[in-house]
CSV table of C-alpha atoms and ligand atoms in Angstrom, one decimal:
chain,number,residue,atom,x,y,z
A,13,MET,CA,0.0,0.0,0.0
A,14,GLU,CA,2.7,2.5,1.0
A,15,GLU,CA,4.1,2.7,-2.5
A,16,THR,CA,0.9,3.9,-4.1
A,17,THR,CA,0.8,7.1,-2.0
A,18,GLU,CA,4.4,8.0,-2.4
A,19,LYS,CA,5.3,11.3,-3.9
A,20,PRO,CA,7.2,11.4,-7.2
A,21,LEU,CA,10.7,12.7,-6.5
A,22,ASP,CA,12.9,14.4,-9.0
A,23,GLU,CA,13.5,12.5,-12.1
A,24,ILE,CA,16.9,11.2,-12.8
A,25,VAL,CA,18.9,13.7,-14.7
A,26,GLU,CA,21.5,12.2,-17.0
A,27,GLU,CA,24.9,13.6,-17.0
A,28,PRO,CA,26.8,13.4,-20.2
A,29,GLU,CA,29.8,11.2,-19.6
A,30,ASP,CA,32.4,10.9,-22.3
A,31,ASN,CA,35.2,9.1,-20.5
A,32,SER,CA,35.9,6.8,-17.6
A,33,THR,CA,38.9,8.4,-16.0
A,34,LYS,CA,36.9,11.1,-14.3
A,35,LYS,CA,37.5,10.1,-10.7
A,36,GLU,CA,40.3,12.6,-9.9
A,37,GLU,CA,38.6,15.3,-11.9
A,38,GLU,CA,35.4,14.9,-9.9
A,39,GLU,CA,37.2,15.2,-6.6
A,40,ILE,CA,38.9,18.4,-7.7
A,41,GLN,CA,35.6,19.7,-9.0
A,42,ILE,CA,33.6,19.2,-5.8
A,43,ASP,CA,36.1,21.2,-3.8
A,44,SER,CA,35.8,23.9,-6.4
A,45,ILE,CA,32.1,24.4,-6.0
A,46,PRO,CA,31.7,27.9,-4.7
A,47,GLY,CA,30.7,27.7,-1.0
A,48,VAL,CA,32.2,24.3,-0.5
A,49,GLY,CA,35.2,24.5,1.7
A,50,PRO,CA,37.6,21.5,2.4
A,51,LYS,CA,35.6,20.5,5.5
A,52,THR,CA,32.3,20.4,3.7
A,53,ALA,CA,33.9,18.7,0.7
A,54,GLU,CA,35.2,16.0,3.1
A,55,LYS,CA,31.7,15.4,4.6
A,56,LEU,CA,30.2,15.2,1.2
A,57,LYS,CA,32.7,12.7,0.0
A,58,GLU,CA,32.3,10.6,3.2
A,59,THR,CA,28.6,10.3,2.5
A,60,GLY,CA,29.0,9.4,-1.1
A,61,TYR,CA,28.4,12.8,-2.7
A,62,SER,CA,31.6,12.7,-4.6
A,63,ASP,CA,30.6,14.3,-7.8
A,64,ILE,CA,29.0,17.4,-9.0
A,65,MET,CA,26.0,15.6,-10.4
A,66,ALA,CA,25.2,14.0,-7.0
A,67,ILE,CA,25.2,17.4,-5.4
A,68,ALA,CA,23.3,19.1,-8.2
A,69,THR,CA,20.5,16.5,-7.9
A,70,ALA,CA,20.4,16.3,-4.1
A,71,SER,CA,17.8,18.0,-1.9
A,72,ALA,CA,18.7,21.0,0.2
A,73,SER,CA,17.6,19.3,3.4
A,74,GLU,CA,19.9,16.4,2.6
A,75,ILE,CA,23.0,18.6,2.0
A,76,SER,CA,22.1,20.7,5.0
A,77,ALA,CA,22.0,17.7,7.3
A,78,ILE,CA,25.2,16.2,6.0
A,79,CYS,CA,27.3,19.4,6.0
A,80,GLU,CA,25.7,20.9,9.1
A,81,ILE,CA,24.9,24.1,7.2
A,82,GLY,CA,21.7,26.0,6.9
A,83,VAL,CA,19.2,25.2,4.2
A,84,PRO,CA,19.7,28.5,2.4
A,85,THR,CA,23.5,27.8,2.2
A,86,ALA,CA,22.7,24.3,1.0
A,87,ASN,CA,20.6,25.7,-1.7
A,88,LYS,CA,23.4,27.9,-2.8
A,89,VAL,CA,25.8,24.9,-3.0
A,90,ILE,CA,23.3,23.0,-5.0
A,91,ALA,CA,22.7,26.0,-7.4
A,92,ALA,CA,26.5,26.3,-7.8
A,93,ALA,CA,26.8,22.7,-8.6
A,94,ARG,CA,24.1,22.9,-11.1
A,95,ALA,CA,25.7,25.9,-12.8
A,96,MET,CA,29.0,23.9,-13.1
A,97,LEU,CA,27.4,21.1,-14.9
A,98,SER,CA,28.0,21.1,-18.6
A,99,MET,CA,24.8,21.1,-20.5
A,100,GLY,CA,26.0,18.4,-22.9
A,101,TYR,CA,23.7,18.7,-25.8
A,102,GLU,CA,24.3,16.4,-28.7
A,103,THR,CA,23.0,16.5,-32.2
A,104,GLY,CA,20.6,13.8,-33.3
A,105,LEU,CA,23.3,12.6,-35.6
A,106,GLU,CA,25.7,12.2,-32.8
A,107,VAL,CA,23.2,10.2,-30.8
A,108,LEU,CA,22.6,8.0,-33.8
A,109,GLU,CA,26.3,7.5,-34.2
A,110,LYS,CA,26.6,6.6,-30.4
A,111,ARG,CA,23.7,4.1,-30.8
A,112,LYS,CA,25.8,2.2,-33.3
A,113,ASP,CA,28.0,1.1,-30.4
A,114,ILE,CA,25.1,-0.4,-28.5
A,115,ILE,CA,25.5,-4.0,-27.5
A,116,LYS,CA,22.6,-6.4,-27.2
A,117,ILE,CA,22.9,-9.5,-25.0
A,118,THR,CA,20.8,-12.4,-25.9
A,119,THR,CA,18.4,-13.9,-23.4
A,120,GLY,CA,18.8,-17.3,-24.9
A,121,SER,CA,15.3,-17.2,-26.4
A,122,ASN,CA,14.7,-15.8,-29.9
A,123,SER,CA,11.2,-14.6,-29.1
A,124,PHE,CA,12.4,-13.0,-25.9
A,125,ASP,CA,15.2,-11.2,-27.8
A,126,GLU,CA,12.7,-10.1,-30.5
A,127,LEU,CA,10.4,-8.6,-27.9
A,128,LEU,CA,13.4,-6.5,-26.8
A,129,GLY,CA,14.5,-5.5,-30.3
A,130,GLY,CA,17.5,-7.9,-30.1
A,131,GLY,CA,18.2,-8.5,-26.5
A,132,PHE,CA,19.2,-6.6,-23.3
A,133,GLU,CA,20.5,-3.3,-24.5
A,134,SER,CA,23.7,-1.5,-23.3
A,135,GLY,CA,23.6,2.1,-22.3
A,136,SER,CA,20.4,1.8,-20.3
A,137,ILE,CA,18.8,0.0,-17.4
A,138,THR,CA,16.5,-2.9,-18.0
A,139,GLU,CA,14.2,-3.9,-15.2
A,140,CYS,CA,12.4,-7.3,-14.8
A,141,TYR,CA,9.7,-7.5,-12.2
A,142,GLY,CA,7.5,-10.3,-11.2
A,143,ALA,CA,6.4,-12.6,-8.4
A,144,PHE,CA,8.6,-15.2,-6.8
A,145,GLY,CA,9.5,-18.0,-9.1
A,146,SER,CA,8.9,-15.8,-12.2
A,147,ALA,CA,12.5,-16.4,-13.3
A,148,LYS,CA,14.1,-13.0,-12.6
A,149,THR,CA,17.1,-14.7,-11.0
A,150,GLN,CA,17.3,-17.4,-13.6
A,151,LEU,CA,17.5,-14.7,-16.3
A,152,ALA,CA,20.3,-13.0,-14.3
A,153,HIS,CA,22.3,-16.3,-14.3
A,154,GLN,CA,21.7,-16.7,-18.0
A,155,LEU,CA,22.7,-13.2,-18.9
A,156,SER,CA,25.9,-13.5,-16.8
A,157,VAL,CA,26.8,-16.5,-19.0
A,158,ASN,CA,25.6,-15.1,-22.3
A,159,VAL,CA,27.5,-11.8,-21.9
A,160,GLN,CA,30.7,-13.8,-22.2
A,161,CYS,CA,30.0,-15.1,-25.6
A,162,PRO,CA,31.3,-13.5,-28.8
A,163,ARG,CA,29.3,-10.6,-30.3
A,164,ALA,CA,28.2,-12.9,-33.2
A,165,ASP,CA,26.6,-15.2,-30.7
A,166,GLY,CA,24.7,-12.6,-28.8
A,167,GLY,CA,27.3,-11.8,-26.2
A,168,ALA,CA,29.6,-8.9,-25.5
A,169,ASN,CA,32.9,-10.7,-25.0
A,170,GLY,CA,32.8,-9.3,-21.5
A,171,ALA,CA,32.5,-10.1,-17.8
A,172,CYS,CA,29.7,-9.7,-15.4
A,173,LEU,CA,29.4,-7.9,-12.1
A,174,TYR,CA,26.7,-9.5,-10.0
A,175,VAL,CA,25.3,-7.7,-7.0
A,176,ASP,CA,23.4,-10.4,-5.1
A,177,THR,CA,21.2,-9.0,-2.4
A,178,GLU,CA,19.1,-12.1,-1.7
A,179,HIS,CA,22.0,-14.5,-1.7
A,180,THR,CA,20.6,-16.6,-4.5
A,181,PHE,CA,23.5,-16.7,-6.9
A,182,ARG,CA,24.3,-20.3,-7.5
A,183,PRO,CA,27.6,-21.3,-9.3
A,184,GLU,CA,26.2,-24.8,-9.9
A,185,ARG,CA,23.5,-23.3,-12.0
A,186,ILE,CA,26.1,-21.3,-14.0
A,187,ILE,CA,28.0,-24.5,-14.6
A,188,GLU,CA,24.8,-26.1,-16.0
A,189,MET,CA,24.2,-23.2,-18.3
A,190,ALA,CA,27.8,-22.9,-19.4
A,191,ARG,CA,27.9,-26.6,-20.3
A,192,ALA,CA,24.7,-26.3,-22.3
A,193,LYS,CA,26.4,-23.7,-24.4
A,194,GLY,CA,29.6,-25.7,-24.7
A,195,LEU,CA,31.6,-23.1,-22.7
A,196,ASP,CA,34.4,-23.8,-20.3
A,197,GLU,CA,32.6,-23.6,-17.0
A,198,LYS,CA,35.6,-22.5,-14.9
A,199,LYS,CA,36.4,-19.7,-17.2
A,200,VAL,CA,32.8,-18.6,-17.2
A,201,LEU,CA,32.6,-18.6,-13.4
A,202,SER,CA,35.9,-16.7,-13.1
A,203,ASN,CA,34.3,-13.9,-15.2
A,204,ILE,CA,31.4,-13.4,-12.9
A,205,PHE,CA,32.3,-11.1,-10.0
A,206,VAL,CA,29.7,-11.6,-7.2
A,207,GLY,CA,29.2,-9.0,-4.5
A,208,LYS,CA,26.9,-10.1,-1.7
A,209,ALA,CA,25.1,-7.0,-0.4
A,210,TYR,CA,24.2,-7.1,3.3
A,211,ASN,CA,22.1,-3.9,3.4
A,212,SER,CA,21.1,-1.1,1.1
A,213,ASP,CA,24.1,1.1,2.0
A,214,HIS,CA,26.4,-1.9,1.2
A,215,GLN,CA,24.6,-2.4,-2.0
A,216,MET,CA,25.1,1.2,-3.0
A,217,LEU,CA,28.7,1.0,-2.1
A,218,LEU,CA,29.3,-2.2,-4.2
A,219,VAL,CA,27.9,-0.3,-7.2
A,220,GLU,CA,29.8,2.9,-6.5
A,221,LYS,CA,33.1,1.0,-6.3
A,222,ALA,CA,32.3,-0.8,-9.5
A,223,LYS,CA,33.9,1.9,-11.6
A,224,ASP,CA,37.4,0.8,-10.9
A,225,MET,CA,36.6,-2.8,-11.8
A,226,ILE,CA,34.8,-2.1,-15.1
A,227,LYS,CA,37.9,-1.4,-17.2
A,228,GLU,CA,40.2,-3.8,-15.3
A,229,LYS,CA,37.9,-6.8,-15.7
A,230,ASN,CA,36.2,-5.8,-18.9
A,231,ILE,CA,32.8,-5.7,-17.3
A,232,LYS,CA,30.0,-5.5,-19.8
A,233,LEU,CA,27.0,-6.4,-17.6
A,234,ILE,CA,26.0,-5.3,-14.2
A,235,ILE,CA,23.2,-7.2,-12.4
A,236,VAL,CA,21.5,-6.1,-9.2
A,237,ASP,CA,19.3,-8.9,-8.0
A,238,SER,CA,17.1,-7.7,-6.4
A,239,LEU,CA,17.2,-3.9,-6.4
A,240,MET,CA,14.6,-3.2,-3.7
A,241,SER,CA,14.7,-5.9,-1.1
A,242,HIS,CA,17.2,-4.2,1.2
A,243,PHE,CA,15.7,-0.8,0.6
A,244,ARG,CA,12.3,-2.1,1.6
A,245,SER,CA,13.5,-3.7,4.8
A,246,ASP,CA,16.0,-0.9,5.7
A,247,TYR,CA,13.4,1.9,5.4
A,248,VAL,CA,10.3,0.8,7.1
A,249,GLY,CA,7.3,3.1,7.7
A,250,ARG,CA,5.9,6.0,5.9
A,251,GLY,CA,8.2,8.6,7.5
A,252,SER,CA,11.3,7.0,6.0
A,253,LEU,CA,9.9,6.6,2.6
A,254,ALA,CA,11.2,10.0,1.4
A,255,ASP,CA,14.7,9.1,2.7
A,256,ARG,CA,14.5,5.7,0.9
A,257,GLN,CA,13.5,7.2,-2.4
A,258,GLN,CA,16.3,9.7,-2.2
A,259,LYS,CA,18.9,7.0,-1.6
A,260,LEU,CA,17.3,4.9,-4.3
A,261,ASN,CA,17.4,7.8,-6.7
A,262,LYS,CA,21.1,8.2,-6.1
A,263,HIS,CA,21.7,4.4,-6.5
A,264,LEU,CA,19.9,4.4,-9.8
A,265,HIS,CA,21.7,7.5,-10.9
A,266,VAL,CA,25.0,5.8,-10.4
A,267,LEU,CA,23.8,2.7,-12.2
A,268,SER,CA,22.5,4.7,-15.2
A,269,LYS,CA,25.7,6.7,-15.3
A,270,LEU,CA,27.7,3.5,-15.5
A,271,ALA,CA,25.4,2.1,-18.2
A,272,ASP,CA,25.8,5.2,-20.3
A,273,GLY,CA,29.4,6.1,-19.6
A,274,PHE,CA,30.8,2.6,-20.1
A,275,ASN,CA,28.2,1.3,-22.6
A,276,LEU,CA,27.2,-1.5,-20.2
A,277,VAL,CA,24.1,-3.6,-19.9
A,278,VAL,CA,22.5,-3.0,-16.5
A,279,TYR,CA,19.9,-5.6,-15.4
A,280,ILE,CA,17.9,-5.0,-12.2
A,281,THR,CA,15.3,-7.3,-10.8
A,282,ASN,CA,12.3,-6.1,-8.8
A,283,GLN,CA,9.6,-7.3,-6.6
A,284,VAL,CA,5.9,-6.8,-7.0
A,285,MET,CA,3.0,-5.9,-4.8
A,286,SER,CA,-0.6,-6.2,-5.3
A,287,LYS,CA,-2.6,-3.0,-5.8
A,288,PRO,CA,-5.9,-3.8,-4.0
A,289,ASP,CA,-7.8,-0.7,-5.3
A,290,MET,CA,-7.4,-1.8,-8.9
A,291,MET,CA,-10.7,-3.1,-10.3
A,292,PHE,CA,-9.7,-4.3,-13.8
A,293,GLY,CA,-6.7,-6.0,-15.3
A,294,ASP,CA,-3.7,-7.4,-13.5
A,295,PRO,CA,-3.4,-5.8,-10.0
A,296,THR,CA,0.3,-6.6,-9.8
A,297,GLN,CA,2.8,-3.7,-9.9
A,298,ALA,CA,6.5,-3.2,-9.4
A,299,VAL,CA,7.7,-1.6,-6.1
A,300,GLY,CA,10.0,1.3,-6.0
A,301,GLY,CA,7.6,4.1,-7.1
A,302,HIS,CA,8.2,6.8,-9.6
A,303,VAL,CA,11.9,7.0,-9.0
A,304,LEU,CA,12.4,3.6,-10.4
A,305,HIS,CA,9.8,4.0,-13.1
A,306,HIS,CA,11.8,6.9,-14.5
A,307,ALA,CA,15.2,5.2,-14.2
A,308,ALA,CA,14.5,2.0,-16.0
A,309,THR,CA,14.4,2.4,-19.8
A,310,PHE,CA,13.0,-1.1,-20.5
A,311,ARG,CA,10.6,-2.6,-18.1
A,312,ILE,CA,9.5,-6.2,-18.4
A,313,TYR,CA,6.9,-8.0,-16.4
A,314,LEU,CA,7.7,-11.7,-15.8
A,315,ARG,CA,5.1,-14.3,-15.0
A,316,LYS,CA,4.9,-18.0,-14.4
A,317,SER,CA,2.8,-20.2,-16.7
A,318,LYS,CA,2.3,-24.0,-16.8
A,319,GLY,CA,5.3,-26.2,-16.0
A,320,ASP,CA,8.5,-24.7,-17.3
A,321,THR,CA,6.8,-22.1,-19.4
A,322,ARG,CA,7.3,-18.4,-18.5
A,323,VAL,CA,5.8,-15.2,-19.8
A,324,ALA,CA,7.6,-12.0,-20.5
A,325,LYS,CA,5.7,-8.9,-21.2
A,326,LEU,CA,7.3,-5.6,-22.3
A,327,VAL,CA,5.5,-2.9,-20.5
A,328,ASP,CA,7.7,0.1,-21.2
A,329,SER,CA,10.3,0.9,-23.8
A,330,PRO,CA,11.3,4.1,-25.7
A,331,ASN,CA,10.9,2.6,-29.2
A,332,LEU,CA,9.4,-0.8,-29.2
A,333,PRO,CA,5.8,-1.9,-29.3
A,334,ASP,CA,4.5,-3.5,-26.1
A,335,GLY,CA,4.0,-7.2,-26.4
A,336,GLU,CA,4.1,-10.6,-24.7
A,337,ILE,CA,5.9,-13.8,-25.5
A,338,LEU,CA,6.4,-17.2,-24.0
A,339,TYR,CA,9.7,-18.9,-23.3
A,340,LYS,CA,10.8,-21.6,-21.0
A,341,ILE,CA,13.3,-22.4,-18.3
A,342,THR,CA,14.9,-25.8,-18.6
A,343,SER,CA,18.0,-27.4,-17.2
A,344,ASN,CA,19.9,-25.7,-20.0
A,345,GLY,CA,18.6,-22.3,-19.0
A,346,VAL,CA,16.4,-19.8,-20.9
A,347,GLU,CA,15.1,-21.3,-24.2
A,348,ASP,CA,12.5,-20.9,-26.8
A,349,MET,CA,9.2,-22.8,-26.5
B,415,GTP,P1,12.2,-14.6,-6.3
B,415,GTP,O1,13.6,-14.2,-6.3
B,415,GTP,O2,11.8,-15.5,-5.3
B,415,GTP,O3,11.3,-13.4,-6.3
B,415,GTP,O4,11.9,-15.3,-7.7
B,415,GTP,P2,12.7,-15.3,-9.1
B,415,GTP,O5,11.8,-14.5,-10.1
B,415,GTP,O6,14.1,-14.8,-9.0
B,415,GTP,O7,12.6,-16.8,-9.6
B,415,GTP,P3,13.8,-17.7,-10.0
B,415,GTP,O8,14.5,-17.0,-11.2
B,415,GTP,O9,14.6,-18.1,-8.9
B,415,GTP,O10,13.0,-18.8,-10.7
B,415,GTP,C1,12.7,-19.9,-10.0
B,415,GTP,C2,12.1,-20.9,-11.0
B,415,GTP,O11,13.1,-21.2,-12.0
B,415,GTP,C3,11.9,-22.2,-10.2
B,415,GTP,O12,10.6,-22.2,-9.8
B,415,GTP,C4,12.2,-23.2,-11.3
B,415,GTP,O13,11.0,-23.5,-12.0
B,415,GTP,C5,13.2,-22.6,-12.2
B,415,GTP,N1,14.5,-23.1,-11.9
B,415,GTP,C6,15.3,-22.6,-10.9
B,415,GTP,N2,16.5,-23.2,-10.9
B,415,GTP,C7,16.4,-24.2,-11.8
B,415,GTP,C8,17.3,-25.2,-12.3
B,415,GTP,O14,18.4,-25.4,-11.8
B,415,GTP,N3,16.8,-26.0,-13.3
B,415,GTP,C9,15.6,-25.8,-13.9
B,415,GTP,N4,15.2,-26.6,-14.8
B,415,GTP,N5,14.8,-24.9,-13.5
B,415,GTP,C10,15.1,-24.1,-12.5
B,416,MG,MG1,15.2,-14.2,-7.3
């Protein structure tokens, strides 16, 4: 119930990112925001506000509490950070050129891939939500194997960073899937970097620290399974909902910056809740509210059907028609019917 009444918070604002060696630059920049002294900068960094964008999109009350400064001063800091952001317009032609670099990772099922216009797309966040047993985690396992295949086989020749919040990553299942594809199982396992998240702050940290690993390990896929479970249990009650959404907004912002800046596929899984006031249609909806709704470019609703059959429904995408397909989960993994 709580999610249906939550207020929409600021939409995620994308920061144009053209390279991956910005760490030092960002740290210099934050000190150079007018009104931010070394002490304030230190406090901001300690709490994870380590780049201009994070400050520019923060709320005044947040910055005020962290830096122990008044709200009007916090507002000035935020305004200064916003002024420092480059606007980063691109021509349509440049966007088209950039889209040529997009990688699409196969799900293992042709009909599922077709539904998504070729597979899970790099540069944006794809969310799958559904009830327990709807195959969200199975799909995560499958993608972490498939990303390692050559481009011609629907992979990205890359490794996977797997943030496991429910402790359901199973190497045995990876072995099964790798064998089914004729891949060296040990090699496949050694290219999946699993981070077990123990709470929402830890989960955020695992993603924030990912930057350094991406180049070093040739990461092409980041999975967060599941995005909301810790956030839901760490922030209980209506009063903490705004705090939760703010943190979530930040977390998603980091993920979307990584997706865009490093041309990665980001797959997040999400839980559902029942909307009891809905009279017609399927009353199931994803948790996470508007913040999440705006952050995920592709949203897919997963459902169980008879036996090993599963249903995937595309509910939101910028350029594809909504649709629904059937696929199955077998001992080999995700397959066509
Ligand atoms: P929650 O995390 O509980 O919300 O569910 P989920 O959507 O992540 O479900 P998950 O991906 O774990 O799917 C579970 C279903 O996948 C099971 O009910 C099985 O039908 C199927 N499954 C899981 N593991 C295997 C396996 O090793 N072999 C086969 N053939 N099927 C499996
Ligand atoms: Mg799961």
